[in-house]
Amino acid sequence: MDYGAFRYEEPYSRPRGRINYFAWTVAILLLTGVTLAAWLGSFYIFDQPERPDSYKILQRLHKIEQPKRFELTAAPAGEFLTAKQLYDRYVGMGAAELAKANAELARNYIRNYQQVRGLVPYVVGRYAIMSARELGPNDLFTSGMVALANAVDSGELLMEHLYPANPEIVPLMKQTLNVGLEIKLERTHDLSAVIHAERLLDGRVMITTVPLLYGSYTVTRGLGTFRLEPPLILNLTAGWPLLKAQERSAIEQRYADYRQKIAANQGPVPIPGLSPSATPPPAENELVRVEQAQPVEAPAVPPIPSKSQKLAKATPVPKGGKLAKKQKLESPPPVATPAKPVIAQKSPGATSTPLAVASAPTPPKPPKPPVATATATIVAAVPSPSAFVAASQAPVVASVTPVPVLPALPVPADASGVALASNVGGGSWKTFPAGKMPLGRLIGTGDLRDVVEHGLAGERVYLRGQFVVNFSDPNRAVLRPRTKLTDKVLHFGAGSSTRIIVEFPAGYTPPQQGTAVNRDEMRPYEITEVRKQEDGQLNVFVREIMQPN
């Protein structure tokens, strides 16, 4: 074929276009900017949940937990400050420093105090209520009441104390939180945490507090008890504080008129902070937190032997613990659960046989016939095998004569070496040198869920790990597992839900609050019980079995 004849005719093809590098560069830069903005925005939102916009976004993403109710022994570590100490702390802060402190206080409360730096400030002292009003949907806390109070021993500090509660409880709270009622906050009963501080124009300081226990309250002279509940959500767009400047000024004016009326009727009223005596006089009526009663099971009373029943015949055991050749000992079968106290009662019949229960052991004396009395005696001795032998050695008596029971002997000192651990703080049990404890299963905090499901199964289980002391008592300490950095990043806002309650034997000094504790396979704790609450909280009861270094 002659290609030269058709040299101007070539097959059709699309012209090759040029690559627009500028457009690609702009697109890549835009994607990089979007990625960087999303990364920075996530830090802005997740690290600052106290901002109203961040709180709403996290709430839609279900990354915000409802404020929870703390227990007195499981509350976050903190410091208890008086009115003077609180005023000195916040009055000297600059505007930027105070804003930073308020952001941290609100952030800790929103996160349920899971990632706290330092100590949580708690309020203690006496405060008099100036006014109280109901909370509404336009307030930061949408249900309950807020009370404005001033310190009895310091006129430079105001406190707005929050009482979150269900709407049906509010009418009773209005009848209780009256003007002039005194609020008494003690470190042994109350945990009212500071969540905001405001410096007023006249130089005073007003703090916002909320009780982390959300307990029950009543007045010392009056009827009615109301119980607080944690708020479901927070309306952060309402802003801090809850009582704005105009409302607070009106409250103070009404309170000044109220004091003048009282002064005209009852004489001069002491001014807060300027009392003529060193200590303020006791209040006539106080608002205090009360503990709810726990149900107590009544001890089972064993049946009294009837007249037709025969008692076992026994003779005293001679020295050396050996019985005579022709002596026979009949003992009743051992009781399955002898731990409950036995109460001696007197039957109404004329031919009754009351049981005289023995008291503490006394030096040996010649046997004397016991004297029947109508007074019931309760014995709380610890049952042991020797107690059953002693009980079986009661002599036979007539139907009108009380049956003597010998004193129950104490459990041998080495019984703790063969029994599971009890959970009584300040008691006495066997301790071991490092690495010399009996054989058992060693687990970490991550294996506690398995213990909850299957139990201890009668075996020894030891706990190891790194912990932080959250609370310390003379014979007890409450620990929390140390949270790793990876756990904080992957599980934002959710700290450790495990609490370790350690019981120490008598003579031991528990670690101080805030210190770190490291227990390895040579010096573990012995687990006695693991309980799981409805909210997923694990309470692990352990005891110290290692001897001090």
PDB file of C-alpha atoms in Angstrom, residues 275-517:
ATOM      1  CA  SER A 275     -20.311  40.302 115.333  1.00  0.00           C
ATOM      2  CA  PRO A 276     -19.277  41.619 118.784  1.00  0.00           C
ATOM      3  CA  SER A 277     -18.262  38.115 119.869  1.00  0.00           C
ATOM      4  CA  ALA A 278     -15.485  36.036 118.353  1.00  0.00           C
ATOM      5  CA  THR A 279     -17.865  33.265 117.323  1.00  0.00           C
ATOM      6  CA  PRO A 280     -21.371  33.906 115.929  1.00  0.00           C
ATOM      7  CA  PRO A 281     -24.262  32.844 118.152  1.00  0.00           C
ATOM      8  CA  PRO A 282     -25.919  29.510 117.335  1.00  0.00           C
ATOM      9  CA  ALA A 283     -28.804  29.653 114.894  1.00  0.00           C
ATOM     10  CA  GLU A 284     -32.369  29.061 115.987  1.00  0.00           C
ATOM     11  CA  ASN A 285     -33.109  27.039 112.845  1.00  0.00           C
ATOM     12  CA  GLU A 286     -30.675  25.398 110.410  1.00  0.00           C
ATOM     13  CA  LEU A 287     -30.869  23.594 107.086  1.00  0.00           C
ATOM     14  CA  VAL A 288     -28.909  20.358 107.373  1.00  0.00           C
ATOM     15  CA  ARG A 289     -28.414  17.284 105.230  1.00  0.00           C
ATOM     16  CA  VAL A 290     -29.781  14.033 106.604  1.00  0.00           C
ATOM     17  CA  GLU A 291     -28.944  10.427 105.830  1.00  0.00           C
ATOM     18  CA  GLN A 292     -31.724   8.093 104.824  1.00  0.00           C
ATOM     19  CA  ALA A 293     -32.308   5.156 107.125  1.00  0.00           C
ATOM     20  CA  GLN A 294     -31.168   1.750 105.946  1.00  0.00           C
ATOM     21  CA  PRO A 295     -33.451  -1.245 106.509  1.00  0.00           C
ATOM     22  CA  VAL A 296     -32.247  -3.519 109.296  1.00  0.00           C
ATOM     23  CA  GLU A 297     -33.095  -7.200 109.379  1.00  0.00           C
ATOM     24  CA  ALA A 298     -34.408  -8.429 112.711  1.00  0.00           C
ATOM     25  CA  PRO A 299     -32.332 -11.253 114.185  1.00  0.00           C
ATOM     26  CA  ALA A 300     -33.985 -14.637 114.188  1.00  0.00           C
ATOM     27  CA  VAL A 301     -34.836 -15.837 117.700  1.00  0.00           C
ATOM     28  CA  PRO A 302     -34.327 -19.571 118.209  1.00  0.00           C
ATOM     29  CA  PRO A 303     -37.309 -21.489 119.628  1.00  0.00           C
ATOM     30  CA  ILE A 304     -37.328 -22.078 123.362  1.00  0.00           C
ATOM     31  CA  PRO A 305     -37.225 -25.781 124.257  1.00  0.00           C
ATOM     32  CA  SER A 306     -40.514 -27.094 125.566  1.00  0.00           C
ATOM     33  CA  LYS A 307     -41.079 -28.932 128.786  1.00  0.00           C
ATOM     34  CA  SER A 308     -41.150 -32.355 127.160  1.00  0.00           C
ATOM     35  CA  GLN A 309     -37.755 -31.911 125.460  1.00  0.00           C
ATOM     36  CA  LYS A 310     -34.693 -33.385 127.161  1.00  0.00           C
ATOM     37  CA  LEU A 311     -31.421 -31.575 127.351  1.00  0.00           C
ATOM     38  CA  ALA A 312     -28.094 -33.269 126.765  1.00  0.00           C
ATOM     39  CA  LYS A 313     -26.395 -34.486 129.887  1.00  0.00           C
ATOM     40  CA  ALA A 314     -22.782 -33.488 130.266  1.00  0.00           C
ATOM     41  CA  THR A 315     -20.195 -33.168 132.963  1.00  0.00           C
ATOM     42  CA  PRO A 316     -17.432 -30.595 133.269  1.00  0.00           C
ATOM     43  CA  VAL A 317     -14.288 -31.415 131.365  1.00  0.00           C
ATOM     44  CA  PRO A 318     -11.313 -32.041 133.709  1.00  0.00           C
ATOM     45  CA  LYS A 319      -7.938 -30.410 133.242  1.00  0.00           C
ATOM     46  CA  GLY A 320      -6.073 -31.576 130.223  1.00  0.00           C
ATOM     47  CA  GLY A 321      -9.204 -31.726 128.110  1.00  0.00           C
ATOM     48  CA  LYS A 322      -9.752 -35.551 128.530  1.00  0.00           C
ATOM     49  CA  LEU A 323     -13.096 -37.093 129.403  1.00  0.00           C
ATOM     50  CA  ALA A 324     -13.611 -39.936 131.868  1.00  0.00           C
ATOM     51  CA  LYS A 325     -13.965 -43.470 130.561  1.00  0.00           C
ATOM     52  CA  LYS A 326     -17.672 -43.942 131.264  1.00  0.00           C
ATOM     53  CA  GLN A 327     -18.709 -40.409 130.483  1.00  0.00           C
ATOM     54  CA  LYS A 328     -20.794 -39.902 127.374  1.00  0.00           C
ATOM     55  CA  LEU A 329     -21.273 -36.564 125.702  1.00  0.00           C
ATOM     56  CA  GLU A 330     -24.311 -35.847 123.596  1.00  0.00           C
ATOM     57  CA  SER A 331     -24.072 -32.677 121.590  1.00  0.00           C
ATOM     58  CA  PRO A 332     -26.739 -31.154 119.349  1.00  0.00           C
ATOM     59  CA  PRO A 333     -26.011 -30.877 115.637  1.00  0.00           C
ATOM     60  CA  PRO A 334     -24.098 -27.694 114.736  1.00  0.00           C
ATOM     61  CA  VAL A 335     -26.155 -24.755 113.534  1.00  0.00           C
ATOM     62  CA  ALA A 336     -25.562 -23.749 109.913  1.00  0.00           C
ATOM     63  CA  THR A 337     -25.531 -19.974 110.533  1.00  0.00           C
ATOM     64  CA  PRO A 338     -24.672 -19.241 114.173  1.00  0.00           C
ATOM     65  CA  ALA A 339     -23.513 -15.692 113.495  1.00  0.00           C
ATOM     66  CA  LYS A 340     -26.755 -13.990 114.623  1.00  0.00           C
ATOM     67  CA  PRO A 341     -27.093 -13.013 118.307  1.00  0.00           C
ATOM     68  CA  VAL A 342     -29.204 -15.192 120.574  1.00  0.00           C
ATOM     69  CA  ILE A 343     -31.747 -13.479 122.799  1.00  0.00           C
ATOM     70  CA  ALA A 344     -32.904 -15.121 126.003  1.00  0.00           C
ATOM     71  CA  GLN A 345     -36.637 -14.748 126.594  1.00  0.00           C
ATOM     72  CA  LYS A 346     -38.986 -15.711 129.386  1.00  0.00           C
ATOM     73  CA  SER A 347     -42.042 -17.747 128.573  1.00  0.00           C
ATOM     74  CA  PRO A 348     -45.340 -16.607 130.162  1.00  0.00           C
ATOM     75  CA  GLY A 349     -46.089 -20.095 131.472  1.00  0.00           C
ATOM     76  CA  ALA A 350     -45.487 -21.048 135.092  1.00  0.00           C
ATOM     77  CA  THR A 351     -43.326 -24.047 134.178  1.00  0.00           C
ATOM     78  CA  SER A 352     -41.147 -22.220 131.672  1.00  0.00           C
ATOM     79  CA  THR A 353     -37.446 -22.896 131.262  1.00  0.00           C
ATOM     80  CA  PRO A 354     -35.705 -19.559 130.569  1.00  0.00           C
ATOM     81  CA  LEU A 355     -32.188 -19.695 129.184  1.00  0.00           C
ATOM     82  CA  ALA A 356     -29.503 -17.779 131.033  1.00  0.00           C
ATOM     83  CA  VAL A 357     -26.981 -16.701 128.401  1.00  0.00           C
ATOM     84  CA  ALA A 358     -23.398 -16.439 129.592  1.00  0.00           C
ATOM     85  CA  SER A 359     -21.448 -13.188 129.372  1.00  0.00           C
ATOM     86  CA  ALA A 360     -17.686 -12.653 128.950  1.00  0.00           C
ATOM     87  CA  PRO A 361     -15.422 -15.411 130.318  1.00  0.00           C
ATOM     88  CA  THR A 362     -14.345 -15.058 133.953  1.00  0.00           C
ATOM     89  CA  PRO A 363     -11.686 -16.801 136.065  1.00  0.00           C
ATOM     90  CA  PRO A 364     -12.630 -20.372 137.024  1.00  0.00           C
ATOM     91  CA  LYS A 365     -14.697 -20.679 140.180  1.00  0.00           C
ATOM     92  CA  PRO A 366     -16.530 -23.542 141.898  1.00  0.00           C
ATOM     93  CA  PRO A 367     -19.783 -24.261 140.037  1.00  0.00           C
ATOM     94  CA  LYS A 368     -22.816 -22.595 141.517  1.00  0.00           C
ATOM     95  CA  PRO A 369     -26.452 -22.998 140.563  1.00  0.00           C
ATOM     96  CA  PRO A 370     -27.458 -20.105 138.336  1.00  0.00           C
ATOM     97  CA  VAL A 371     -30.125 -17.668 139.405  1.00  0.00           C
ATOM     98  CA  ALA A 372     -32.979 -17.106 136.986  1.00  0.00           C
ATOM     99  CA  THR A 373     -33.653 -13.475 136.048  1.00  0.00           C
ATOM    100  CA  ALA A 374     -36.274 -11.879 133.865  1.00  0.00           C
ATOM    101  CA  THR A 375     -33.790  -9.580 132.125  1.00  0.00           C
ATOM    102  CA  ALA A 376     -32.852 -10.698 128.617  1.00  0.00           C
ATOM    103  CA  THR A 377     -29.154 -10.738 127.861  1.00  0.00           C
ATOM    104  CA  ILE A 378     -27.806 -10.506 124.322  1.00  0.00           C
ATOM    105  CA  VAL A 379     -24.570 -12.264 123.462  1.00  0.00           C
ATOM    106  CA  ALA A 380     -22.504 -11.185 120.467  1.00  0.00           C
ATOM    107  CA  ALA A 381     -19.599 -13.560 120.779  1.00  0.00           C
ATOM    108  CA  VAL A 382     -17.904 -14.863 117.658  1.00  0.00           C
ATOM    109  CA  PRO A 383     -18.928 -18.500 117.081  1.00  0.00           C
ATOM    110  CA  SER A 384     -16.202 -21.088 116.897  1.00  0.00           C
ATOM    111  CA  PRO A 385     -15.984 -24.875 117.071  1.00  0.00           C
ATOM    112  CA  SER A 386     -15.084 -24.705 120.738  1.00  0.00           C
ATOM    113  CA  ALA A 387     -18.255 -22.703 121.382  1.00  0.00           C
ATOM    114  CA  PHE A 388     -20.391 -25.605 120.239  1.00  0.00           C
ATOM    115  CA  VAL A 389     -18.503 -27.988 122.552  1.00  0.00           C
ATOM    116  CA  ALA A 390     -18.989 -25.575 125.420  1.00  0.00           C
ATOM    117  CA  ALA A 391     -22.679 -25.259 124.661  1.00  0.00           C
ATOM    118  CA  SER A 392     -23.073 -29.029 124.702  1.00  0.00           C
ATOM    119  CA  GLN A 393     -21.570 -29.301 128.181  1.00  0.00           C
ATOM    120  CA  ALA A 394     -24.543 -27.749 129.994  1.00  0.00           C
ATOM    121  CA  PRO A 395     -25.783 -29.904 132.916  1.00  0.00           C
ATOM    122  CA  VAL A 396     -29.328 -31.228 133.099  1.00  0.00           C
ATOM    123  CA  VAL A 397     -31.592 -29.118 135.307  1.00  0.00           C
ATOM    124  CA  ALA A 398     -35.229 -29.143 136.330  1.00  0.00           C
ATOM    125  CA  SER A 399     -37.900 -27.448 134.287  1.00  0.00           C
ATOM    126  CA  VAL A 400     -37.970 -24.423 136.624  1.00  0.00           C
ATOM    127  CA  THR A 401     -34.220 -23.982 136.699  1.00  0.00           C
ATOM    128  CA  PRO A 402     -32.459 -21.936 133.975  1.00  0.00           C
ATOM    129  CA  VAL A 403     -29.979 -23.785 131.790  1.00  0.00           C
ATOM    130  CA  PRO A 404     -26.436 -22.372 132.133  1.00  0.00           C
ATOM    131  CA  VAL A 405     -24.391 -21.975 128.984  1.00  0.00           C
ATOM    132  CA  LEU A 406     -20.633 -21.713 129.242  1.00  0.00           C
ATOM    133  CA  PRO A 407     -18.914 -18.651 127.696  1.00  0.00           C
ATOM    134  CA  ALA A 408     -18.099 -18.894 124.010  1.00  0.00           C
ATOM    135  CA  LEU A 409     -14.358 -19.127 123.444  1.00  0.00           C
ATOM    136  CA  PRO A 410     -12.692 -16.677 121.025  1.00  0.00           C
ATOM    137  CA  VAL A 411     -11.527 -17.735 117.563  1.00  0.00           C
ATOM    138  CA  PRO A 412      -7.839 -18.764 117.506  1.00  0.00           C
ATOM    139  CA  ALA A 413      -5.419 -16.055 116.407  1.00  0.00           C
ATOM    140  CA  ASP A 414      -4.272 -18.022 113.375  1.00  0.00           C
ATOM    141  CA  ALA A 415      -7.789 -18.472 112.000  1.00  0.00           C
ATOM    142  CA  SER A 416      -7.217 -15.664 109.506  1.00  0.00           C
ATOM    143  CA  GLY A 417      -4.654 -17.791 107.749  1.00  0.00           C
ATOM    144  CA  VAL A 418      -7.277 -20.305 106.665  1.00  0.00           C
ATOM    145  CA  ALA A 419     -10.342 -18.071 106.211  1.00  0.00           C
ATOM    146  CA  LEU A 420     -11.238 -15.598 103.521  1.00  0.00           C
ATOM    147  CA  ALA A 421     -10.671 -11.939 104.212  1.00  0.00           C
ATOM    148  CA  SER A 422     -13.262  -9.948 106.055  1.00  0.00           C
ATOM    149  CA  ASN A 423     -13.976  -6.282 105.425  1.00  0.00           C
ATOM    150  CA  VAL A 424     -13.767  -4.722 108.878  1.00  0.00           C
ATOM    151  CA  GLY A 425     -11.388  -1.779 109.014  1.00  0.00           C
ATOM    152  CA  GLY A 426      -9.021  -1.510 111.939  1.00  0.00           C
ATOM    153  CA  GLY A 427      -9.366  -5.194 112.749  1.00  0.00           C
ATOM    154  CA  SER A 428      -6.691  -7.809 113.184  1.00  0.00           C
ATOM    155  CA  TRP A 429      -5.767 -10.417 110.605  1.00  0.00           C
ATOM    156  CA  LYS A 430      -2.662 -12.201 109.499  1.00  0.00           C
ATOM    157  CA  THR A 431      -0.188 -10.271 107.350  1.00  0.00           C
ATOM    158  CA  PHE A 432       2.704 -11.611 105.296  1.00  0.00           C
ATOM    159  CA  PRO A 433       6.103 -10.447 104.092  1.00  0.00           C
ATOM    160  CA  ALA A 434       6.510  -9.456 100.462  1.00  0.00           C
ATOM    161  CA  GLY A 435       5.954 -12.474  98.185  1.00  0.00           C
ATOM    162  CA  LYS A 436       5.112 -14.842 101.109  1.00  0.00           C
ATOM    163  CA  MET A 437       1.313 -14.707 100.962  1.00  0.00           C
ATOM    164  CA  PRO A 438      -0.680 -17.910 100.320  1.00  0.00           C
ATOM    165  CA  LEU A 439      -1.185 -19.094  96.766  1.00  0.00           C
ATOM    166  CA  GLY A 440      -3.961 -17.404  94.849  1.00  0.00           C
ATOM    167  CA  ARG A 441      -5.006 -15.909  91.534  1.00  0.00           C
ATOM    168  CA  LEU A 442      -3.450 -12.564  90.602  1.00  0.00           C
ATOM    169  CA  ILE A 443      -5.539 -10.186  88.464  1.00  0.00           C
ATOM    170  CA  GLY A 444      -5.475  -6.571  87.337  1.00  0.00           C
ATOM    171  CA  THR A 445      -8.197  -3.945  87.250  1.00  0.00           C
ATOM    172  CA  GLY A 446      -9.172  -5.033  83.736  1.00  0.00           C
ATOM    173  CA  ASP A 447     -10.170  -8.498  85.006  1.00  0.00           C
ATOM    174  CA  LEU A 448     -12.601  -7.254  87.677  1.00  0.00           C
ATOM    175  CA  ARG A 449     -15.585  -7.558  85.337  1.00  0.00           C
ATOM    176  CA  ASP A 450     -14.962 -11.279  85.145  1.00  0.00           C
ATOM    177  CA  VAL A 451     -14.936 -11.468  88.950  1.00  0.00           C
ATOM    178  CA  VAL A 452     -18.300  -9.691  89.033  1.00  0.00           C
ATOM    179  CA  GLU A 453     -19.817 -12.248  86.666  1.00  0.00           C
ATOM    180  CA  HIS A 454     -18.365 -15.404  88.209  1.00  0.00           C
ATOM    181  CA  GLY A 455     -17.589 -14.317  91.792  1.00  0.00           C
ATOM    182  CA  LEU A 456     -14.630 -15.316  93.920  1.00  0.00           C
ATOM    183  CA  ALA A 457     -15.707 -18.986  93.994  1.00  0.00           C
ATOM    184  CA  GLY A 458     -14.103 -19.483  97.399  1.00  0.00           C
ATOM    185  CA  GLU A 459     -10.553 -18.913  96.140  1.00  0.00           C
ATOM    186  CA  ARG A 460      -8.016 -16.288  97.023  1.00  0.00           C
ATOM    187  CA  VAL A 461      -7.867 -13.480  94.483  1.00  0.00           C
ATOM    188  CA  TYR A 462      -5.199 -10.787  94.624  1.00  0.00           C
ATOM    189  CA  LEU A 463      -5.295  -7.371  92.941  1.00  0.00           C
ATOM    190  CA  ARG A 464      -2.357  -5.518  91.459  1.00  0.00           C
ATOM    191  CA  GLY A 465      -2.064  -2.223  89.602  1.00  0.00           C
ATOM    192  CA  GLN A 466      -1.338   1.463  89.928  1.00  0.00           C
ATOM    193  CA  PHE A 467      -3.787   3.561  91.923  1.00  0.00           C
ATOM    194  CA  VAL A 468      -4.311   7.101  93.205  1.00  0.00           C
ATOM    195  CA  VAL A 469      -5.617   7.744  96.735  1.00  0.00           C
ATOM    196  CA  ASN A 470      -8.945   9.562  96.502  1.00  0.00           C
ATOM    197  CA  PHE A 471      -9.938   9.472 100.177  1.00  0.00           C
ATOM    198  CA  SER A 472      -8.135   8.461 103.364  1.00  0.00           C
ATOM    199  CA  ASP A 473      -9.368   7.586 106.854  1.00  0.00           C
ATOM    200  CA  PRO A 474      -7.510   6.213 109.916  1.00  0.00           C
ATOM    201  CA  ASN A 475      -8.222   2.586 108.900  1.00  0.00           C
ATOM    202  CA  ARG A 476      -9.513   2.907 105.348  1.00  0.00           C
ATOM    203  CA  ALA A 477      -8.628   4.420 101.982  1.00  0.00           C
ATOM    204  CA  VAL A 478     -10.514   4.776  98.696  1.00  0.00           C
ATOM    205  CA  LEU A 479      -8.376   4.389  95.563  1.00  0.00           C
ATOM    206  CA  ARG A 480      -8.940   4.948  91.862  1.00  0.00           C
ATOM    207  CA  PRO A 481      -6.977   3.189  89.092  1.00  0.00           C
ATOM    208  CA  ARG A 482      -4.556   5.518  87.348  1.00  0.00           C
ATOM    209  CA  THR A 483      -5.894   6.457  83.920  1.00  0.00           C
ATOM    210  CA  LYS A 484      -3.507   6.187  81.001  1.00  0.00           C
ATOM    211  CA  LEU A 485      -3.181   8.914  78.382  1.00  0.00           C
ATOM    212  CA  THR A 486      -4.531   6.618  75.661  1.00  0.00           C
ATOM    213  CA  ASP A 487      -7.639   5.896  77.734  1.00  0.00           C
ATOM    214  CA  LYS A 488      -8.273   9.605  78.196  1.00  0.00           C
ATOM    215  CA  VAL A 489      -8.031  10.234  74.435  1.00  0.00           C
ATOM    216  CA  LEU A 490     -10.130   7.243  73.339  1.00  0.00           C
ATOM    217  CA  HIS A 491     -12.751   7.617  76.079  1.00  0.00           C
ATOM    218  CA  PHE A 492     -13.317  11.325  76.375  1.00  0.00           C
ATOM    219  CA  GLY A 493     -15.227  12.471  79.425  1.00  0.00           C
ATOM    220  CA  ALA A 494     -15.445   8.979  80.913  1.00  0.00           C
ATOM    221  CA  GLY A 495     -12.931   8.274  83.655  1.00  0.00           C
ATOM    222  CA  SER A 496     -12.409   5.115  85.585  1.00  0.00           C
ATOM    223  CA  SER A 497     -15.644   3.570  86.888  1.00  0.00           C
ATOM    224  CA  THR A 498     -13.786   1.367  89.373  1.00  0.00           C
ATOM    225  CA  ARG A 499     -13.359   2.236  93.042  1.00  0.00           C
ATOM    226  CA  ILE A 500     -11.036   0.313  95.357  1.00  0.00           C
ATOM    227  CA  ILE A 501     -11.978   0.392  99.076  1.00  0.00           C
ATOM    228  CA  VAL A 502      -8.946  -0.747 101.086  1.00  0.00           C
ATOM    229  CA  GLU A 503      -9.244  -1.804 104.731  1.00  0.00           C
ATOM    230  CA  PHE A 504      -6.094  -1.667 106.857  1.00  0.00           C
ATOM    231  CA  PRO A 505      -5.418  -3.631 110.037  1.00  0.00           C
ATOM    232  CA  ALA A 506      -5.000  -1.908 113.361  1.00  0.00           C
ATOM    233  CA  GLY A 507      -1.693  -0.065 113.643  1.00  0.00           C
ATOM    234  CA  TYR A 508      -1.299   0.581 109.895  1.00  0.00           C
ATOM    235  CA  THR A 509      -1.133   4.109 108.474  1.00  0.00           C
ATOM    236  CA  PRO A 510      -3.091   4.464 105.206  1.00  0.00           C
ATOM    237  CA  PRO A 511      -1.479   6.495 102.395  1.00  0.00           C
ATOM    238  CA  GLN A 512      -2.246  10.175 102.220  1.00  0.00           C
ATOM    239  CA  GLN A 513      -4.862  11.609  99.892  1.00  0.00           C
ATOM    240  CA  GLY A 514      -3.536  12.308  96.399  1.00  0.00           C
ATOM    241  CA  THR A 515      -0.540   9.959  96.593  1.00  0.00           C
ATOM    242  CA  ALA A 516       0.159   7.234  94.028  1.00  0.00           C
ATOM    243  CA  VAL A 517       0.147   3.569  95.104  1.00  0.00           C
TER     244      VAL A 517
END
